[in-house]
PDB file of C-alpha atoms in Angstrom:
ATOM      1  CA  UNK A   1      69.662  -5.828 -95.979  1.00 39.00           C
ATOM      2  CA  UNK A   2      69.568  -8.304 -98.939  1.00 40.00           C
ATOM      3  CA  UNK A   3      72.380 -10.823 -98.802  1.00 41.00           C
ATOM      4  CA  UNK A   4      72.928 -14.224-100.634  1.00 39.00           C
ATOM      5  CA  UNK A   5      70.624 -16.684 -99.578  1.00 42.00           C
ATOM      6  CA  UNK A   6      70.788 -20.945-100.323  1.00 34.00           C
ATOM      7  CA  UNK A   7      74.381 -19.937-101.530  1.00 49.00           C
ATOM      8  CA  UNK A   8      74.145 -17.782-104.410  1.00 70.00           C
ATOM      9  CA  UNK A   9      77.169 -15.685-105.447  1.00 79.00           C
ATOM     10  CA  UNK A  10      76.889 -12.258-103.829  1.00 85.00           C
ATOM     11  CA  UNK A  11      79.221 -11.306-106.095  1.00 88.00           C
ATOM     12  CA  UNK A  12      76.768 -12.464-109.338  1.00 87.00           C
ATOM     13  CA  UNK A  13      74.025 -10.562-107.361  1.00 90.00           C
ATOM     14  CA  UNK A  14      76.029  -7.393-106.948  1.00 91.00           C
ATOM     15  CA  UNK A  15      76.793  -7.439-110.763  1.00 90.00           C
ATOM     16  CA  UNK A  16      73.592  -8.314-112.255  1.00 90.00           C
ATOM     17  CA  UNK A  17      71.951  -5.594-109.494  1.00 92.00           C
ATOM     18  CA  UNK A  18      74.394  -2.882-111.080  1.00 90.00           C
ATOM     19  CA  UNK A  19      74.108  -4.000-114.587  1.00 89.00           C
ATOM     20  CA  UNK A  20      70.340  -3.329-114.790  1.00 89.00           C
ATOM     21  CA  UNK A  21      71.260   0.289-113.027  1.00 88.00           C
ATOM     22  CA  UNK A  22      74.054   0.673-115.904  1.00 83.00           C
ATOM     23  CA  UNK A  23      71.826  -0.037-118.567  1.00 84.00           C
ATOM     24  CA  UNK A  24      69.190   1.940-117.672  1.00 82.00           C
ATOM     25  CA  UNK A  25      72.152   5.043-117.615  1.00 76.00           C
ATOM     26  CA  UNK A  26      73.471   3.837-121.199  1.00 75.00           C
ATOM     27  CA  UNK A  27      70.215   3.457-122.667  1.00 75.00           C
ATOM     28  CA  UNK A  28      69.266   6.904-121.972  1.00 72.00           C
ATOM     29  CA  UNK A  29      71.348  10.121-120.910  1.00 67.00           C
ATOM     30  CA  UNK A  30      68.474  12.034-119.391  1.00 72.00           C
ATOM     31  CA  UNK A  31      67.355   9.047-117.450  1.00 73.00           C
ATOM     32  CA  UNK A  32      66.942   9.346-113.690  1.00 83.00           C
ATOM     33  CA  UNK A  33      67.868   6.309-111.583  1.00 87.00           C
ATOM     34  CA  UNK A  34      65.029   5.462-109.173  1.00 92.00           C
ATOM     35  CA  UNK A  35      65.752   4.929-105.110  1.00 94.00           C
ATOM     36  CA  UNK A  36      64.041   2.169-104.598  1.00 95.00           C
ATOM     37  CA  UNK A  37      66.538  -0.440-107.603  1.00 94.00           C
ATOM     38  CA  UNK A  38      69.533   1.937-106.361  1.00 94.00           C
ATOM     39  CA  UNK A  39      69.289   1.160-102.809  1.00 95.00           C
ATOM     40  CA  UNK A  40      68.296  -2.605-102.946  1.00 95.00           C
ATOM     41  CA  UNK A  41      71.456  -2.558-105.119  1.00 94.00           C
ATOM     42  CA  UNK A  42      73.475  -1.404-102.906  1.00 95.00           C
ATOM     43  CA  UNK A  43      71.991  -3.301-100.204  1.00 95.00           C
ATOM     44  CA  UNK A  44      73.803  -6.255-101.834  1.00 93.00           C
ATOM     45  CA  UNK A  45      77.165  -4.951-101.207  1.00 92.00           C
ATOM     46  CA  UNK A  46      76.682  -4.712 -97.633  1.00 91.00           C
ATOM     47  CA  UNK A  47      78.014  -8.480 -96.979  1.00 90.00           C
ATOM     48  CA  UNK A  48      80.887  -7.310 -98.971  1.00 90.00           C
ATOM     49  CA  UNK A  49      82.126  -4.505 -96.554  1.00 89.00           C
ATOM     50  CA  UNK A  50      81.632  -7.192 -93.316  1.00 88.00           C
ATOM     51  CA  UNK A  51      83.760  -9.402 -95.232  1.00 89.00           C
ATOM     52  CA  UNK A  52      86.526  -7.385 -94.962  1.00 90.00           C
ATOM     53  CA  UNK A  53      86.835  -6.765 -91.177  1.00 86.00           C
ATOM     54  CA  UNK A  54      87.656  -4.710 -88.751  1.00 84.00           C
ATOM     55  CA  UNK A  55      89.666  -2.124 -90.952  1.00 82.00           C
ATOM     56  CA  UNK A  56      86.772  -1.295 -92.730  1.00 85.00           C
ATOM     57  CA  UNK A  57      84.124  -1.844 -89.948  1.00 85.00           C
ATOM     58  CA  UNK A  58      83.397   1.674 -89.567  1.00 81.00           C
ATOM     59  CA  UNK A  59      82.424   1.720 -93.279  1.00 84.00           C
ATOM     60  CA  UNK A  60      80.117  -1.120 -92.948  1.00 89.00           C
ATOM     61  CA  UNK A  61      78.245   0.416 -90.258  1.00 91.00           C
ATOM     62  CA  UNK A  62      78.161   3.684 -91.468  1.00 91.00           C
ATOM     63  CA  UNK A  63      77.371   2.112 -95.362  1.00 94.00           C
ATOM     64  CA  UNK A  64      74.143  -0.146 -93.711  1.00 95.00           C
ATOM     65  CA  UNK A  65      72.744   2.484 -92.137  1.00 96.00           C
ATOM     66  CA  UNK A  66      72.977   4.541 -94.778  1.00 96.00           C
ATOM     67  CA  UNK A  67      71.872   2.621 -97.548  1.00 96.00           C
ATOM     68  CA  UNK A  68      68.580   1.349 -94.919  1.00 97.00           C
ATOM     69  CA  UNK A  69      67.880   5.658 -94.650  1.00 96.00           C
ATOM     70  CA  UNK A  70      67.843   5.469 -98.467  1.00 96.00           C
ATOM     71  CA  UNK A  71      65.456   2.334 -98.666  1.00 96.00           C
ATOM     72  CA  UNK A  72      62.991   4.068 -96.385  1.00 96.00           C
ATOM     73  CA  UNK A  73      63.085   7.489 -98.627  1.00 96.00           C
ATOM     74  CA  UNK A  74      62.200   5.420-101.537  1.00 96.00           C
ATOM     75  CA  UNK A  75      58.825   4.865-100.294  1.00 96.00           C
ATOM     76  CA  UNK A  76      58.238   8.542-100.676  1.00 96.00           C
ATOM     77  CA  UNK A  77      60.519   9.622-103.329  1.00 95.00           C
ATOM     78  CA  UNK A  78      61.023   8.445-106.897  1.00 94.00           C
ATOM     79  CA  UNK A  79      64.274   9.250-108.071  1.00 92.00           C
ATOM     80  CA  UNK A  80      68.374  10.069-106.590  1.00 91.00           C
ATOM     81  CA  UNK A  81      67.526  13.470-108.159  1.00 89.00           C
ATOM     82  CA  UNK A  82      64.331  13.885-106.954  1.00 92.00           C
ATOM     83  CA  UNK A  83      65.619  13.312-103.234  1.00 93.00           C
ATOM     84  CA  UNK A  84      68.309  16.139-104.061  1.00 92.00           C
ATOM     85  CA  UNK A  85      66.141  18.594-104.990  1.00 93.00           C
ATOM     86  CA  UNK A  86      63.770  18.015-102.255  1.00 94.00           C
ATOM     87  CA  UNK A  87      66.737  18.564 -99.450  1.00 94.00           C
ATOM     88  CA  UNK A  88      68.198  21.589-102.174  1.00 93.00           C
ATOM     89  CA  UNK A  89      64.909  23.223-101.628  1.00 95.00           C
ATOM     90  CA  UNK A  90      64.681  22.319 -97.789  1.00 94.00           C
ATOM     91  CA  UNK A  91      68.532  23.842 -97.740  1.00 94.00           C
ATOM     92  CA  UNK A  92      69.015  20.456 -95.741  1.00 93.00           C
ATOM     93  CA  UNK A  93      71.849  19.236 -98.427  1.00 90.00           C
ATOM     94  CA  UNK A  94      74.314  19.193 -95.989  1.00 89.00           C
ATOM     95  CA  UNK A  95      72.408  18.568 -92.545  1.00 92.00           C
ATOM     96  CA  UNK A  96      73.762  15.137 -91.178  1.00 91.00           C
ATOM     97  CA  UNK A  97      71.026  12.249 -91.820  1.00 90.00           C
ATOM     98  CA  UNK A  98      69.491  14.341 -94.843  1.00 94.00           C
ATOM     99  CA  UNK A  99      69.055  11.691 -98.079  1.00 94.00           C
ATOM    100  CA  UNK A 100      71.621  13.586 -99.852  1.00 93.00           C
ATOM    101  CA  UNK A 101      74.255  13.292 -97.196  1.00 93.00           C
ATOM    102  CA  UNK A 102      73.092   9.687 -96.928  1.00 95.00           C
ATOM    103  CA  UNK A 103      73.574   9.184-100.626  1.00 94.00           C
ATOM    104  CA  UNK A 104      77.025  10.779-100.558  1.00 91.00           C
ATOM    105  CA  UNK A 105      77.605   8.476 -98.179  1.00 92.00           C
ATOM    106  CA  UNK A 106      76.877   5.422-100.189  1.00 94.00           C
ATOM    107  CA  UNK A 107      78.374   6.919-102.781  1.00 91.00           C
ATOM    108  CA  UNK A 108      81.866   7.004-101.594  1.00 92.00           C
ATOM    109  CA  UNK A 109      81.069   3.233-100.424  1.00 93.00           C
ATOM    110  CA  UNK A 110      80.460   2.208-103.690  1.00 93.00           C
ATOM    111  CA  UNK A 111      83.514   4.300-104.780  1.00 92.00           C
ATOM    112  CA  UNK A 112      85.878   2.386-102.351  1.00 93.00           C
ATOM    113  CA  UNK A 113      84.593  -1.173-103.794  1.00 93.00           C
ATOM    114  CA  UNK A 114      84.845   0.496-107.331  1.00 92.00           C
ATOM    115  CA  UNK A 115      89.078   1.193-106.318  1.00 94.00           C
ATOM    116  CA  UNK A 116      89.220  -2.009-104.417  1.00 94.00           C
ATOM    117  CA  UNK A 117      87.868  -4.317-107.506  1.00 92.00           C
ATOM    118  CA  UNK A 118      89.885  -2.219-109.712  1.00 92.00           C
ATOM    119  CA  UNK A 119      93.056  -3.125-107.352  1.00 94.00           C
ATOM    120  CA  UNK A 120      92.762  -7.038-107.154  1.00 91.00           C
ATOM    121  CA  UNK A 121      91.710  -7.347-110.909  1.00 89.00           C
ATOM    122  CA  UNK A 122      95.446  -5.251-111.653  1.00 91.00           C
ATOM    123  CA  UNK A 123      97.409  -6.901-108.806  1.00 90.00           C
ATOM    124  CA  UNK A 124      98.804 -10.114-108.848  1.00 89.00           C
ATOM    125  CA  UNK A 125      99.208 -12.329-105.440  1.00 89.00           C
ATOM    126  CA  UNK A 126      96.254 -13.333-103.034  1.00 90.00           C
ATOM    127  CA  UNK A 127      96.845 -10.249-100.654  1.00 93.00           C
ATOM    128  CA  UNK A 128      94.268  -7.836-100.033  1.00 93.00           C
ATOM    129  CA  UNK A 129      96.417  -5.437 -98.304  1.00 93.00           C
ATOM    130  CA  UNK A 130      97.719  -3.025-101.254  1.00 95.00           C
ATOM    131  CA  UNK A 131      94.543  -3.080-103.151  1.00 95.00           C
ATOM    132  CA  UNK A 132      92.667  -2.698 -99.606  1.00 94.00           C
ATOM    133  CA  UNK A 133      95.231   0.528 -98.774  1.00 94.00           C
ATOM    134  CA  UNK A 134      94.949   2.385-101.907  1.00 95.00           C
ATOM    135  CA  UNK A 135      90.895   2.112-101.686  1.00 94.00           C
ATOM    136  CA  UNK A 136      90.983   3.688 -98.636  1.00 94.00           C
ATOM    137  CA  UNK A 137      93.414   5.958 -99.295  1.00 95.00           C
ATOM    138  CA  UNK A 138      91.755   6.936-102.285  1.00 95.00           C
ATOM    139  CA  UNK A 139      88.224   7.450-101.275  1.00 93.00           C
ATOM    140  CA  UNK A 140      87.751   7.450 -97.423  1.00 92.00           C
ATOM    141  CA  UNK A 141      91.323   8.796 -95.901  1.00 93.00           C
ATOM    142  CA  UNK A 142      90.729  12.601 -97.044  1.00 95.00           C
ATOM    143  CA  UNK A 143      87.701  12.463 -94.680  1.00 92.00           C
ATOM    144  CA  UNK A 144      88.829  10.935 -91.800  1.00 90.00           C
ATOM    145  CA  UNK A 145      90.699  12.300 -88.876  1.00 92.00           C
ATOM    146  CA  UNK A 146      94.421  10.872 -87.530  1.00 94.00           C
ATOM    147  CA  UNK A 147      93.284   8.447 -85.353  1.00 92.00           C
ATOM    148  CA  UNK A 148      90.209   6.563 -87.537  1.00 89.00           C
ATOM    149  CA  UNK A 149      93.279   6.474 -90.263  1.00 90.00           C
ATOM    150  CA  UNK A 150      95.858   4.757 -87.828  1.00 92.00           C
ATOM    151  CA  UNK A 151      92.775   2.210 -86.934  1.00 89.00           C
ATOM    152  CA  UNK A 152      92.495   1.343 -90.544  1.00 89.00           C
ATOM    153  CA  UNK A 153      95.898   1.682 -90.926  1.00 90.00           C
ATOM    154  CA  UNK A 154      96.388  -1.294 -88.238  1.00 90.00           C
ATOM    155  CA  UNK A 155      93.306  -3.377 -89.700  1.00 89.00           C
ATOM    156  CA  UNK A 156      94.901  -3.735 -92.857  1.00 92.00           C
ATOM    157  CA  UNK A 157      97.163  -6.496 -91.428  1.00 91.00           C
ATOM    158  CA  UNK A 158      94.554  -8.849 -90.537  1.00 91.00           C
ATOM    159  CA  UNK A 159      92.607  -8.774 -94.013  1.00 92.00           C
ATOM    160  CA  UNK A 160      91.406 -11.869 -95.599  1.00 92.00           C
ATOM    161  CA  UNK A 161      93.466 -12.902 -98.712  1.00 91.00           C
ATOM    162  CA  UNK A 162      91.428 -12.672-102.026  1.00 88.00           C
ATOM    163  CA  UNK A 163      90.875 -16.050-101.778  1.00 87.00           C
ATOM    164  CA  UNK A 164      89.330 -15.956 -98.283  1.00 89.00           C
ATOM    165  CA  UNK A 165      87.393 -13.057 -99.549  1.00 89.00           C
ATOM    166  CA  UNK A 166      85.911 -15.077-101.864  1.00 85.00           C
ATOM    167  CA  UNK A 167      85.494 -17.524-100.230  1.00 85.00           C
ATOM    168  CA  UNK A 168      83.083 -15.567 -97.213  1.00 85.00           C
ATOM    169  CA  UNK A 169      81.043 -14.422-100.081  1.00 82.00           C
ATOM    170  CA  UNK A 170      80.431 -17.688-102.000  1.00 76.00           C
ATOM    171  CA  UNK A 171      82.519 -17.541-104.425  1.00 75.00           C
ATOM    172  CA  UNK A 172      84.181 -20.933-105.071  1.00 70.00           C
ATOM    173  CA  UNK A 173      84.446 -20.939-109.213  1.00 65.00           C
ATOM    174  CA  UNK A 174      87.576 -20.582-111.545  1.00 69.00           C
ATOM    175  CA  UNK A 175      89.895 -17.843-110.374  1.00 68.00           C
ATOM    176  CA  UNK A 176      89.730 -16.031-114.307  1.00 67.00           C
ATOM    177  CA  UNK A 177      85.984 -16.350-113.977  1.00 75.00           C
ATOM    178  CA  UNK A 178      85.568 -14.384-110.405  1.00 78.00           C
ATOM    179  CA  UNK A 179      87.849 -12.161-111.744  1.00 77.00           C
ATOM    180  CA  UNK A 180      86.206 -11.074-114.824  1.00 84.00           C
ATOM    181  CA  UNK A 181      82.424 -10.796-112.610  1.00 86.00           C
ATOM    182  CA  UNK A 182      84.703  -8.433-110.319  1.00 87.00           C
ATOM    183  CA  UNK A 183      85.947  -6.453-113.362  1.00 85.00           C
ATOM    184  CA  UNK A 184      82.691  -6.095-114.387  1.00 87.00           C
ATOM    185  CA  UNK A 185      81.044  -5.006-110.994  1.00 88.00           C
ATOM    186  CA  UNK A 186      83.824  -1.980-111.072  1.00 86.00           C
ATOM    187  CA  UNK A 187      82.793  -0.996-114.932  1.00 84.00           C
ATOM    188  CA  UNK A 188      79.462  -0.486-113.910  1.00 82.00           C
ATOM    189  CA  UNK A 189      80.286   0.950-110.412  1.00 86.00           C
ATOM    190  CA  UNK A 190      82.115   3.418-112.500  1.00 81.00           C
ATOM    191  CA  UNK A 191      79.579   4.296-114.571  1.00 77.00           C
ATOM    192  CA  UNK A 192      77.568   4.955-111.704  1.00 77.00           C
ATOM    193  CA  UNK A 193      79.930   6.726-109.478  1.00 75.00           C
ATOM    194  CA  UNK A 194      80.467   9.333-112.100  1.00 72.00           C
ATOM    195  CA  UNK A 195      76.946   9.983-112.835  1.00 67.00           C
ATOM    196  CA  UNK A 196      76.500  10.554-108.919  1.00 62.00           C
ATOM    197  CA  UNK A 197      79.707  12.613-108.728  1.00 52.00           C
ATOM    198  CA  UNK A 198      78.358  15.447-110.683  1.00 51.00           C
ATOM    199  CA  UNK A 199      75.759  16.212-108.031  1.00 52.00           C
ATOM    200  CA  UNK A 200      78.403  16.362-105.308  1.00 51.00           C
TER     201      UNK A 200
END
């Protein structure tokens, strides 16, 4: 997994990693995003997810491992659709560890930062707990059972403050600065997310 090294910004990283994947979307509309950019991309959110703790361990595991599954296919296949049609034709699409579950997987990772970024850059206050809750309930609670939503439920209280977050991934500039990187990490997570939502 890629994560800042001699204290660069992950969050600069995670922007400039999704920007080139956004423009090479908006340049084109038949364009086919390759595996190999997509996954090192989301490789850099990975730090993000451990950041937050233990109410969104589970997703950190589950995100890493998927995202690594997805590195490895890239050495084989060229593109996100590619990959689906080879598991369409296998009739593997829904077969746990196929690359299309995997990239669903990632998917609704990315989705969850996406609501989370949108969250902080509309709230006001340093808590992470609202924006935190409504990402999860957004994205992740319609697929998890009673109990994994309780565990969540009960991490929520002992999330870093935006600050902290911030902080853990090297982000020490001007609050309206960090801000504006974050609103721009969830534009282009957007764009992304809906042009993987189609498939699924």
């Amino acid at each position: 997994m890629a994560e800042g090294n001699n204290g660069d910004k992950t969050l600069h990283q995670i922007a400039g990693a999704f920007k080139d994947l956004a423009t090479v979307v908006a340049d084109s509309p038949n364009a086919e995003l390759e595996v190999a950019p997509f996954s090192r991309a989301c490789s850099l959110v990975s730090p993000l997810f451990g950041c937050l703790g233990v109410a969104f361990k589970f997703a950190e595991m589950d995100y890493v491992a998927k995202v690594d599954d997805l590195a490895e296919a890239s050495k084989s296949i060229k593109t996100l659709q590619s990959l689906i049609d080879r598991d369409v034709q296998a009739n593997s699409v829904r077969t746990a560890g196929s690359c299309t579950r995997n990239l669903l997987r990632v998917k609704r990772g990315l989705d969850m930062v996406r609501v989370l970024f949108e969250q902080i850059v509309v709230t006001e206050g340093n808590s992470l707990r609202d924006p935190a809750s409504k990402a999860y309930e957004q994205v992740f609670a319609p697929y998890h059972g009673w109990a994994i939503r309780k565990a969540v439920s009960a991490g929520m209280y002992v999330l870093p403050s935006k600050e902290q977050l911030l902080k853990k991934l090297n982000e020490d500039g001007e609050a309206r600065a960090e801000r504006v990187v974050i609103y721009e990490i969830y534009l282009q997570l957007h764009v992304l997310v809906v042009l993987i939502c189609p498939t699924f």
